[in-house]
Coordinates of N, CA and C in Angstrom, one line a residue:
X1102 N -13.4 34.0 18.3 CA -14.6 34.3 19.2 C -15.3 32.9 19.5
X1103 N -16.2 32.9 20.6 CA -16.4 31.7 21.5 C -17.9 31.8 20.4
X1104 N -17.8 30.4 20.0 CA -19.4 30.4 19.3 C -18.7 29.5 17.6
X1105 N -17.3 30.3 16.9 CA -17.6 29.8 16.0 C -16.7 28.6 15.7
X1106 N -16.3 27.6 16.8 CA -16.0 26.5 16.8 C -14.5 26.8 16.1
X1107 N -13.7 27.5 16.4 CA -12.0 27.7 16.1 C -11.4 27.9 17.5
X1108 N -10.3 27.5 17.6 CA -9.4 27.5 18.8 C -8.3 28.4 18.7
X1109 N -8.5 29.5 19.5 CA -7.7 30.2 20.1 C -6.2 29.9 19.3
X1110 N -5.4 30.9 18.2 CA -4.3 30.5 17.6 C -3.3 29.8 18.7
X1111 N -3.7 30.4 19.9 CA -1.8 30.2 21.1 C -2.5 28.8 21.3
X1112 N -4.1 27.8 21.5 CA -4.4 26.6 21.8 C -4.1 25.8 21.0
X1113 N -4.4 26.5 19.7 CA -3.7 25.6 18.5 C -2.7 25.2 18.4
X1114 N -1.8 26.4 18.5 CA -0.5 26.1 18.1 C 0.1 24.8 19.3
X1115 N -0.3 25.1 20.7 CA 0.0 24.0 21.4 C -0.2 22.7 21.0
X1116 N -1.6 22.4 21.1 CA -1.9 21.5 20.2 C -1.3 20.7 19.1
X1117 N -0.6 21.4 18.3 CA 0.2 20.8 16.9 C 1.3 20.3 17.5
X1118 N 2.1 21.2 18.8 CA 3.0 21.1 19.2 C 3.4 19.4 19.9
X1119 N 2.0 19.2 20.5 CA 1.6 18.4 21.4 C 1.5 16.9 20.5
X1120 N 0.7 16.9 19.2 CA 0.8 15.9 18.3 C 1.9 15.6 17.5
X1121 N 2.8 16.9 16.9 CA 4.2 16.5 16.7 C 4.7 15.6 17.9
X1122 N 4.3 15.6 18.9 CA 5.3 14.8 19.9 C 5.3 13.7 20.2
X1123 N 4.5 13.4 19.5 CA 3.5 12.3 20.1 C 3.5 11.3 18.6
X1124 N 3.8 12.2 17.5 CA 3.8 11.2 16.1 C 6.0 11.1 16.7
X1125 N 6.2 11.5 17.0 CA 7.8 11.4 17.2 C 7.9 10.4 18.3
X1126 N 7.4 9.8 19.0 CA 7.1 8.8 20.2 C 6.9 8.0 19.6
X1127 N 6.0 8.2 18.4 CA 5.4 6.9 17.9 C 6.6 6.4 17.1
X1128 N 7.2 7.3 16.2 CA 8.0 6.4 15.3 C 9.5 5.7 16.1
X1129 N 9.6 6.5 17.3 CA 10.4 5.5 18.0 C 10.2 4.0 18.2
X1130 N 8.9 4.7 18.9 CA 8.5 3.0 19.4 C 8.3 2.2 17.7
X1131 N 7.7 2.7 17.1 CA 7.7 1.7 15.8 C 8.9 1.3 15.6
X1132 N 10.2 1.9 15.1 CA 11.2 1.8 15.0 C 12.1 0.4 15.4
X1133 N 11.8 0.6 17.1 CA 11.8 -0.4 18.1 C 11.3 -2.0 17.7
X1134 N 9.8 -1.7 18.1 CA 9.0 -3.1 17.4 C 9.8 -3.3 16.5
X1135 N 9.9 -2.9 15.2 CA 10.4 -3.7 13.9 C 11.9 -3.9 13.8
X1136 N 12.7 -3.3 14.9 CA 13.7 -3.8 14.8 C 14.7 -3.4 13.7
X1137 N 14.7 -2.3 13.7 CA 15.4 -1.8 12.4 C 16.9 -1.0 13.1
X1138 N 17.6 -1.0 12.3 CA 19.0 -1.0 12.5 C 19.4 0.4 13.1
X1139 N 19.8 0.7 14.4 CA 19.8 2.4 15.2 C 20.6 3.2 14.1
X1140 N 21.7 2.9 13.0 CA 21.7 3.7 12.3 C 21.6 4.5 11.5
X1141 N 19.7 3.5 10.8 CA 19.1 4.1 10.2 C 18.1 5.1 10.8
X1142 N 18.2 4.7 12.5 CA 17.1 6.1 13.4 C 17.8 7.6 12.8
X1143 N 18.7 7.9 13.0 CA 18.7 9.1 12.7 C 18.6 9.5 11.4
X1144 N 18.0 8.9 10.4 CA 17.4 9.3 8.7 C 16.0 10.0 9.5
X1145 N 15.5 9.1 10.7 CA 13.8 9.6 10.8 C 14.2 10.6 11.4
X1146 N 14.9 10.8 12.5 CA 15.3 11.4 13.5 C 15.5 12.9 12.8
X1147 N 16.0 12.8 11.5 CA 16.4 14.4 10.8 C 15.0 14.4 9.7
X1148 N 14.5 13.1 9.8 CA 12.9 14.1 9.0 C 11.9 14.8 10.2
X1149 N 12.2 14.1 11.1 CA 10.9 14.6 11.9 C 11.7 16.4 12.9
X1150 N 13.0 16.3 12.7 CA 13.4 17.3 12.7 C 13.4 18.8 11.9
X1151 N 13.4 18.1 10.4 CA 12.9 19.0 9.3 C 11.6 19.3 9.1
X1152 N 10.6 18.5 9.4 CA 8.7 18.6 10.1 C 8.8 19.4 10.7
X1153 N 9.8 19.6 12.4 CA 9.2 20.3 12.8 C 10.0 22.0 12.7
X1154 N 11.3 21.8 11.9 CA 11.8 22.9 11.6 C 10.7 23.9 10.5
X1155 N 9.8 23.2 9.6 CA 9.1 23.6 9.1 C 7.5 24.5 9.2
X1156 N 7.4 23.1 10.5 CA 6.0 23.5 11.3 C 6.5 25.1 11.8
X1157 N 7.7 25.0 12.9 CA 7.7 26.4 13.6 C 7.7 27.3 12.2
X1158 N 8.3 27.0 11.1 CA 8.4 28.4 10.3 C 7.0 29.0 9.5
X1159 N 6.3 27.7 9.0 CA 5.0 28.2 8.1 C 3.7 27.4 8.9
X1160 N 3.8 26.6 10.3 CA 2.9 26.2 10.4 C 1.6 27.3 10.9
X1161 N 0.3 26.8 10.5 CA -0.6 27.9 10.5 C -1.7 26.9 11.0
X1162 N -1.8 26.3 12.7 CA -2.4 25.6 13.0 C -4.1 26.2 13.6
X1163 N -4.1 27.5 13.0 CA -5.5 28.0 13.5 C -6.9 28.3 12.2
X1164 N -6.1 27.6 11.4 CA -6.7 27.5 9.8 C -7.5 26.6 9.7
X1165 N -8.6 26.5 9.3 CA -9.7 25.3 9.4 C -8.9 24.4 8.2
X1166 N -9.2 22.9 8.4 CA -8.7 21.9 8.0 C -9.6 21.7 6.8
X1167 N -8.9 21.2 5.8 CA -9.6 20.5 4.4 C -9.2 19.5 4.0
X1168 N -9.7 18.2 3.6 CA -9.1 17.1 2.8 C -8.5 17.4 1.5
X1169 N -7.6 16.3 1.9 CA -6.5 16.5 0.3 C -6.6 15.3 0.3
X1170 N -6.1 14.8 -1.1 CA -5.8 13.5 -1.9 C -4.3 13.5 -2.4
X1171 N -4.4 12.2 -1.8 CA -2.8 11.3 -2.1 C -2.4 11.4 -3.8
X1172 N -1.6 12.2 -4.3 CA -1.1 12.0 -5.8 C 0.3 10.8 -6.0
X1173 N -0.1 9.8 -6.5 CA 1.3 9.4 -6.6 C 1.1 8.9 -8.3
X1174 N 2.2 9.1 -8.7 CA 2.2 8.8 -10.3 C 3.5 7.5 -10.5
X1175 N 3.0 6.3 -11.1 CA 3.8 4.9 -11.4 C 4.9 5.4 -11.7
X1176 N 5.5 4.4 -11.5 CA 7.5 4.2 -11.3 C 7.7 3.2 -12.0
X1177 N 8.0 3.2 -13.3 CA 8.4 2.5 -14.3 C 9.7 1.5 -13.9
X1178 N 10.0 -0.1 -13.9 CA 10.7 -0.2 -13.2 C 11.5 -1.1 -14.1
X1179 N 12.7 -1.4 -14.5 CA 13.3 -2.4 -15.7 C 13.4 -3.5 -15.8
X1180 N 12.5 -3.7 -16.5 CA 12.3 -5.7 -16.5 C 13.4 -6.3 -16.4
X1181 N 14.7 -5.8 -17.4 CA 15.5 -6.2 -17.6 C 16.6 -6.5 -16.2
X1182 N 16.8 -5.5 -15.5 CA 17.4 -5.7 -14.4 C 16.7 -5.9 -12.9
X1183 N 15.0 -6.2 -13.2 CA 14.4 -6.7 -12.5 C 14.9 -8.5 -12.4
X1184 N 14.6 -8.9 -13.6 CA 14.9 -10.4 -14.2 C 16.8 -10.6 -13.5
X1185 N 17.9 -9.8 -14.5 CA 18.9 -10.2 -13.6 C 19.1 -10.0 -12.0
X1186 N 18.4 -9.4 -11.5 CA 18.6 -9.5 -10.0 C 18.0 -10.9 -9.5
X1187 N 16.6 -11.2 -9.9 CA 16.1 -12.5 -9.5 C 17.4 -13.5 -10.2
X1188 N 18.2 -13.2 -11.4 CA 19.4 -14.5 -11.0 C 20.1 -14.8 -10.6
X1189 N 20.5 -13.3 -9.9 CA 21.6 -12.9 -9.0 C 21.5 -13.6 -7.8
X1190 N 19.8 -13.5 -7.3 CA 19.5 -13.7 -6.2 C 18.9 -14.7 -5.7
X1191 N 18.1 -15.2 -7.2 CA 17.2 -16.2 -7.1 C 15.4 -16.1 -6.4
X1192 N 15.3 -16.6 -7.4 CA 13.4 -16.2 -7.0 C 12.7 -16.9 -6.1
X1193 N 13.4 -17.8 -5.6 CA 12.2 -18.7 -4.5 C 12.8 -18.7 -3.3
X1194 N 13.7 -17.7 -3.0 CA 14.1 -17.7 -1.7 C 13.2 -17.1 -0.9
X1195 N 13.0 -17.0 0.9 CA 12.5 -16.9 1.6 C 11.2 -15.0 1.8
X1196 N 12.6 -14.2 1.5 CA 12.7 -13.0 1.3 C 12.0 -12.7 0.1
X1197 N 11.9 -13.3 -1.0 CA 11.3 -12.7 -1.9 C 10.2 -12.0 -2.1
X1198 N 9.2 -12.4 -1.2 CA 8.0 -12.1 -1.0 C 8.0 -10.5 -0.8
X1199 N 9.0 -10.4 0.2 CA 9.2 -8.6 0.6 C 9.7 -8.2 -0.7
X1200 N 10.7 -8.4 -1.5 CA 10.7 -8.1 -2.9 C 9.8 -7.8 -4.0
X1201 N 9.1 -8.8 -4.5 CA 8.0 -8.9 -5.2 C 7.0 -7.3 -4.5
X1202 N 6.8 -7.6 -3.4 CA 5.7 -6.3 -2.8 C 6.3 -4.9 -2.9
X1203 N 7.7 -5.1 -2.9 CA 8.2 -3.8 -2.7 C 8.0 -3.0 -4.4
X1204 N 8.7 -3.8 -5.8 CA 8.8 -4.0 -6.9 C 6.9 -2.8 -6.8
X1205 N 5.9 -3.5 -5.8 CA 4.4 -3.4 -6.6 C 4.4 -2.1 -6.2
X1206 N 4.8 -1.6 -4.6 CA 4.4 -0.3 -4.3 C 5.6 0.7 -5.0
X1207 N 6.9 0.2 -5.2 CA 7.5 1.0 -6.5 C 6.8 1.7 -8.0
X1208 N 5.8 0.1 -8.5 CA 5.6 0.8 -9.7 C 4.1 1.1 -9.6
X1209 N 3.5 1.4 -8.0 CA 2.2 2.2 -7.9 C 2.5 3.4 -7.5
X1210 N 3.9 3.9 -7.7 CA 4.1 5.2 -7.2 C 4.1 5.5 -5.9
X1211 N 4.7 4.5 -5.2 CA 4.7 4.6 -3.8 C 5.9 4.4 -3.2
X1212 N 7.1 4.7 -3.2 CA 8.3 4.2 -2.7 C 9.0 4.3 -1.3
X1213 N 7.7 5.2 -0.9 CA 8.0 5.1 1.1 C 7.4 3.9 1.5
X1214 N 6.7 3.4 0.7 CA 5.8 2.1 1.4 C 6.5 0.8 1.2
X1215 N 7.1 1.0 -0.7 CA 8.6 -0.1 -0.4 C 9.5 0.1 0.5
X1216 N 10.3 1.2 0.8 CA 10.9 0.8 1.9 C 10.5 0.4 3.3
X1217 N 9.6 0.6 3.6 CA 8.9 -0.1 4.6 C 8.8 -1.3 4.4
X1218 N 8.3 -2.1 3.5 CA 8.0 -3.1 3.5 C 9.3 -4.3 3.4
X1219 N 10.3 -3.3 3.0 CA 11.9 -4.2 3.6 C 12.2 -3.9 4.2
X1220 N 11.8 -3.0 5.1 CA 12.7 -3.1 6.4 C 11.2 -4.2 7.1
X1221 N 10.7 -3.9 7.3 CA 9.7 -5.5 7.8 C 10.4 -7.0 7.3
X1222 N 10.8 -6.8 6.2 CA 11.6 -7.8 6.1 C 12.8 -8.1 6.4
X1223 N 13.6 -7.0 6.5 CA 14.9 -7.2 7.3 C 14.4 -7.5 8.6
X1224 N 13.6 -7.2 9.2 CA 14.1 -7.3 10.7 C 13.5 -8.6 10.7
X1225 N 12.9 -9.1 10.0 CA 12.9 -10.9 10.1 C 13.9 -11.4 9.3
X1226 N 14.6 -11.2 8.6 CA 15.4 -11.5 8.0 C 16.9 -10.4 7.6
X1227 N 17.6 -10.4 8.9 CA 18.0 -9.2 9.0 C 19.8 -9.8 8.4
X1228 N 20.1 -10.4 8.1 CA 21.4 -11.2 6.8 C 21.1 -11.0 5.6
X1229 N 19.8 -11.0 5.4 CA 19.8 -11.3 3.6 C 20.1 -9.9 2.9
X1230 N 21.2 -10.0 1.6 CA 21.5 -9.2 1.5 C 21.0 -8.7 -0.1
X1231 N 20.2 -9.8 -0.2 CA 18.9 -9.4 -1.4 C 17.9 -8.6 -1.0
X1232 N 17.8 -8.3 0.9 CA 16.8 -7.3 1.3 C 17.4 -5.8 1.4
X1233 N 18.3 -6.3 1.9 CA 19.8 -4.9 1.8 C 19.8 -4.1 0.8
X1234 N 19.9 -5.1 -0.3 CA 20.1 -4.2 -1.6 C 19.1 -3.8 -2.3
X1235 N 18.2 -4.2 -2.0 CA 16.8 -3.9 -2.7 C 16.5 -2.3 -2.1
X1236 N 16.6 -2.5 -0.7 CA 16.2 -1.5 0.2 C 16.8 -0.2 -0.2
X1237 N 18.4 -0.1 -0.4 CA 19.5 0.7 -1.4 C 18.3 1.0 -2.3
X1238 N 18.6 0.6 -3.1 CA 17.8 1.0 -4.4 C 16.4 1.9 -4.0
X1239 N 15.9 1.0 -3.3 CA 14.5 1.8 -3.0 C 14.4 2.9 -2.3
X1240 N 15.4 3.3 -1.1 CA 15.6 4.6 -0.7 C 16.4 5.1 -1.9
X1241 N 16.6 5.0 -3.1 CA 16.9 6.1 -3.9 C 15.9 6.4 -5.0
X1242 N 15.2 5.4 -5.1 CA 13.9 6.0 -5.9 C 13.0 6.9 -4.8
X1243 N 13.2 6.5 -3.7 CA 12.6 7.7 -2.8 C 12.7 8.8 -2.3
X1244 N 14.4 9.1 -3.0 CA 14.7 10.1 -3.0 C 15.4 10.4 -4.3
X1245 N 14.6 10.5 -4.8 CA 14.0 10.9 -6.4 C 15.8 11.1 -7.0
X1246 N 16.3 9.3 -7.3 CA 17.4 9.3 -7.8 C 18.8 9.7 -7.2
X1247 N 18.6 10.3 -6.3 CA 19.9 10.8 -5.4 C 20.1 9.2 -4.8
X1248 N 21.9 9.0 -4.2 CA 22.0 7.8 -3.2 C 22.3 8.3 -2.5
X1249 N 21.4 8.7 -1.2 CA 21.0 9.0 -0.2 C 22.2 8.5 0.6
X1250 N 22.2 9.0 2.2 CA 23.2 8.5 3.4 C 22.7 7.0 3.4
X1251 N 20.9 7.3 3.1 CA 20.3 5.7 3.9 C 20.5 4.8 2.9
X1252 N 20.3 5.2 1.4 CA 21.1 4.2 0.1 C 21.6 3.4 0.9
X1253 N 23.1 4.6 0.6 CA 24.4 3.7 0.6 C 24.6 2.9 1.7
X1254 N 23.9 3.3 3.0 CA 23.9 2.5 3.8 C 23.6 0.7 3.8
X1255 N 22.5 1.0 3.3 CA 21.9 -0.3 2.8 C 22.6 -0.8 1.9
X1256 N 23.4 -0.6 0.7 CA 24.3 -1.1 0.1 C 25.2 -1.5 0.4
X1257 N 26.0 -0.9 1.4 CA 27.1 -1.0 2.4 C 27.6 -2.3 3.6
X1258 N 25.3 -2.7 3.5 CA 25.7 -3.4 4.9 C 25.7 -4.9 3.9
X1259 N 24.6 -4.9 2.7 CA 24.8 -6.1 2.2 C 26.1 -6.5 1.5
X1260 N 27.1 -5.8 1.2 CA 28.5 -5.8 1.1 C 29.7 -6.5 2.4
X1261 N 29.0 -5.9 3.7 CA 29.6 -6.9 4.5 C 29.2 -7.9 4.8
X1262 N 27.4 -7.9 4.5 CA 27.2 -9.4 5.0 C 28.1 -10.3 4.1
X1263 N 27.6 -10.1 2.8 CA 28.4 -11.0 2.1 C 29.5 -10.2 1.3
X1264 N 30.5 -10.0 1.4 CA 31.5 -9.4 0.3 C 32.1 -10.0 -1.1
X1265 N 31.5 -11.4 -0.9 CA 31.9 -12.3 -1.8 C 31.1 -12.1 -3.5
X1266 N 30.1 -11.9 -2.7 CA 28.1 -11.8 -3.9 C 28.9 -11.0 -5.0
X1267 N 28.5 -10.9 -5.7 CA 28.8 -10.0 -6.9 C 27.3 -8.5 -6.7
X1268 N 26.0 -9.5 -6.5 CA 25.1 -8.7 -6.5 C 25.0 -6.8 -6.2
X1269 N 25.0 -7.4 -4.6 CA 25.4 -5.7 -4.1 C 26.0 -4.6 -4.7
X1270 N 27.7 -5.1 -5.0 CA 28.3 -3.8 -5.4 C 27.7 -3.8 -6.8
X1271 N 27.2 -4.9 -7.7 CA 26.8 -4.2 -9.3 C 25.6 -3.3 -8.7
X1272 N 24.3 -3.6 -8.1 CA 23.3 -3.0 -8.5 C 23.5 -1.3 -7.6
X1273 N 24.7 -1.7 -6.7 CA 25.2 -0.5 -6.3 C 25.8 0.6 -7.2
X1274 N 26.4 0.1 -8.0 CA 27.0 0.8 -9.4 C 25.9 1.2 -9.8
X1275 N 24.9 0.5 -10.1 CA 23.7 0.8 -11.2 C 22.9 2.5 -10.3
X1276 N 22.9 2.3 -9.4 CA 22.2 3.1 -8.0 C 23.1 4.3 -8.8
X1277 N 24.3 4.3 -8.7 CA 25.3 5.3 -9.0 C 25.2 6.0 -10.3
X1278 N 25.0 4.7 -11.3 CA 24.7 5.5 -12.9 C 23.8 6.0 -12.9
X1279 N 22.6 6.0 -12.1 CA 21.6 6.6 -12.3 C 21.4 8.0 -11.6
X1280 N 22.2 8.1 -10.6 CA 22.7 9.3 -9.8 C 23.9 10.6 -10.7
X1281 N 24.5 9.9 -11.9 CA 25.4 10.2 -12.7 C 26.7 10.6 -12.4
X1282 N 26.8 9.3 -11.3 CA 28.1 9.4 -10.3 C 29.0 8.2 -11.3
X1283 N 29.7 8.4 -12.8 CA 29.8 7.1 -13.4 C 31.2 6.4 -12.7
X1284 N 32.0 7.2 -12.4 CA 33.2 6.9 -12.0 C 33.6 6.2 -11.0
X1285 N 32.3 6.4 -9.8 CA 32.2 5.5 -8.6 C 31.5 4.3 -9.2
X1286 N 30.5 4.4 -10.2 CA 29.7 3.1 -10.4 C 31.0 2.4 -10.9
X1287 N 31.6 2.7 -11.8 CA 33.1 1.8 -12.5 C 33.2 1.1 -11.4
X1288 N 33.6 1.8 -10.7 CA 34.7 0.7 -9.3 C 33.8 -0.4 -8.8
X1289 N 32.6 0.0 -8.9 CA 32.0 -1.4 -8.3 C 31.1 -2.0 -9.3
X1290 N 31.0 -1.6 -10.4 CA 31.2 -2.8 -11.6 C 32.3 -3.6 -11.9
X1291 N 33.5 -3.1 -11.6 CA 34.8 -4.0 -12.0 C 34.9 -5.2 -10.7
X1292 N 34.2 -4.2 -9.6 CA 34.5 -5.4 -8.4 C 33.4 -7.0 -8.6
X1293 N 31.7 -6.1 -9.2 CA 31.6 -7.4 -9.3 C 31.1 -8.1 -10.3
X1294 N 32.0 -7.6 -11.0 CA 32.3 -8.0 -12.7 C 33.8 -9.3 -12.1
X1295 N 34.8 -8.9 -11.1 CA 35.3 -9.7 -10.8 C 34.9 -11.3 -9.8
X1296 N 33.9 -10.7 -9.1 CA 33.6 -11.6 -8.1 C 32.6 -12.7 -9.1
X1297 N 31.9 -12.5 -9.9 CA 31.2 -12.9 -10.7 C 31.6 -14.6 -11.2
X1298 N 31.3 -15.8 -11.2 CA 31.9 -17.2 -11.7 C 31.8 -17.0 -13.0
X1299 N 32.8 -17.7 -13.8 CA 32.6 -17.9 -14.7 C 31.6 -18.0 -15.8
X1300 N 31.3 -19.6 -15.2 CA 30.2 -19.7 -15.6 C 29.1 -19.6 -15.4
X1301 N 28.4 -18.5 -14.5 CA 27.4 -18.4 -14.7 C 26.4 -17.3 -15.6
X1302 N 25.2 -17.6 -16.2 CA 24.9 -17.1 -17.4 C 24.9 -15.6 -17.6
X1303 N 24.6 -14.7 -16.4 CA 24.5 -13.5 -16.3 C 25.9 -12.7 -16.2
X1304 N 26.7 -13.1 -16.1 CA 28.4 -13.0 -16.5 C 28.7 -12.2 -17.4
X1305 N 27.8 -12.6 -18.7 CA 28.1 -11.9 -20.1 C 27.5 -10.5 -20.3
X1306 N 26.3 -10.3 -19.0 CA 25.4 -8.8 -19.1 C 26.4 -8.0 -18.3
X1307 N 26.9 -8.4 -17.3 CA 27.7 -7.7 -16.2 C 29.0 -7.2 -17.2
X1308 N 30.0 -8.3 -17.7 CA 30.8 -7.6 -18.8 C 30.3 -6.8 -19.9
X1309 N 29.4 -7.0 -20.3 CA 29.5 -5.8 -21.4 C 29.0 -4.8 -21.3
X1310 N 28.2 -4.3 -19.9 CA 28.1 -3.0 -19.3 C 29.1 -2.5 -18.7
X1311 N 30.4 -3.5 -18.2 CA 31.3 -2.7 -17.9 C 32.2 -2.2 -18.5
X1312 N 32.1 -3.0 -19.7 CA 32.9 -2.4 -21.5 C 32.4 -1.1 -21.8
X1313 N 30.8 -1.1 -21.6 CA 30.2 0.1 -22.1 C 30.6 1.4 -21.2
X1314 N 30.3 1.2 -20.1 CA 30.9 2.0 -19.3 C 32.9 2.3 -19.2
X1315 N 33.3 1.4 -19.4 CA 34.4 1.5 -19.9 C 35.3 2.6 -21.0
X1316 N 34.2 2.1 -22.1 CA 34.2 3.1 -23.3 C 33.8 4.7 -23.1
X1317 N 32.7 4.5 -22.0 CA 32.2 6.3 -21.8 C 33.0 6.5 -21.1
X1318 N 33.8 6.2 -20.2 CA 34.6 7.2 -19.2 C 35.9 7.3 -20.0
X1319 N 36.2 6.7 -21.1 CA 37.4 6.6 -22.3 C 36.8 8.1 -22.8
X1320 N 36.2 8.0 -23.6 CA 35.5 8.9 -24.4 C 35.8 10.5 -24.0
X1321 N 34.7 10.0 -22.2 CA 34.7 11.5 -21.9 C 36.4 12.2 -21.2
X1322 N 37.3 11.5 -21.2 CA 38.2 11.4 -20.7 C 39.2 12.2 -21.8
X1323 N 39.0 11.9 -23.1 CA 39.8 12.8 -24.0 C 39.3 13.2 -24.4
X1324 N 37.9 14.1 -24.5 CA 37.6 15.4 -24.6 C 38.1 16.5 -24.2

């Protein structure tokens, strides 16, 4: 009724229709500006498809609006393979900075905001493959442990930049044990368990996780 300040359900619903289109415009053009790689568009391209797969089924745009609050609960994150990745990769390089920040909105319970904040980094620094792999990892904490299409993508590309690194395919493994994919993590523990120098110090953590793992796929294997 005209008086109590609600819109017509059929103006509404236009409306919503009208702003979905217009948030989908936008993340093009963002997309664009930042320079991010076309075949991570279609990761957004199938969220804003599932928005609006969702909107037509439960949206209820004639319902007076209320404020909500943001819940995000901390992401505990491992010192330990925090510390070997900085050896892997080294801490004063240029990129770090996107690292360090990503690391903060990881363990503020925020992991859409770390990936963002590497892909800002990639597209200024679109070779480094300490942004690459970081990024991996962080689209799988953002998708609560799964390695996602967009993961592995990002694991994938820091593997060709450099194929030589040891880094990538281990913390790619690691992405995988924690998915409880162990069999695929093996193979890219042994790869850069191989690519790995001799002498360098972190040599001895990378073998004896691949012993360990070694031993569990022994184990589960003659059961």
């Amino acid at each position: 009724m005209a008086g109590t300040g609600e819109l017509p359900q059929e103006k509404a619903g236009l409306m919503g229709w009208v702003a979905l289109g217009l948030v989908a415009l936008l993340a093009v053009v963002l997309l664009w500006w930042l320079g991010v790689a076309r075949p991570l568009w279609s990761f957004v391209g199938a969220g804003l498809m599932l928005g609006a797969t969702g909107y037509a089924i439960q949206g209820k745009p004639g319902l007076p609006g209320h404020p909500v609050t943001a819940f995000t609960r901390p992401i505990a994150l491992d010192d330990g393979m925090v510390k070997l990745r900085d050896d892997m990769f080294g801490r004063f390089s240029g990129e770090n900075q996107y690292i360090v920040a990503s690391d903060a909105m990881i363990r503020s319970g925020d992991p859409k905001a770390a990936v963002q904040v590497l892909l800002i980094g990639i597209r200024r620094v679109p070779n480094s493959i300490a942004l690459w792999t970081d990024l991996g990892l962080a689209f799988q904490t953002h998708d609560r442990g799964v390695v996602s299409p967009a993961s592995k993508l990002a694991f994938e590309q820091a593997m060709r930049i450099n194929p030589d690194h040891p880094a990538p395919p281990f913390f790619y493994g690691l992405a995988l044990i924690q998915a409880e994919d162990f069999a695929g993590a093996s193979r890219y523990w042994h790869r850069a368990l191989a690519l790995t120098p001799q002498k360098v110090g972190y040599r001895a953590i990378i073998a004896e996780r691949v012993a360990l793992l070694d031993r569990y796929l022994a184990e589960t294997r003659e059961r």
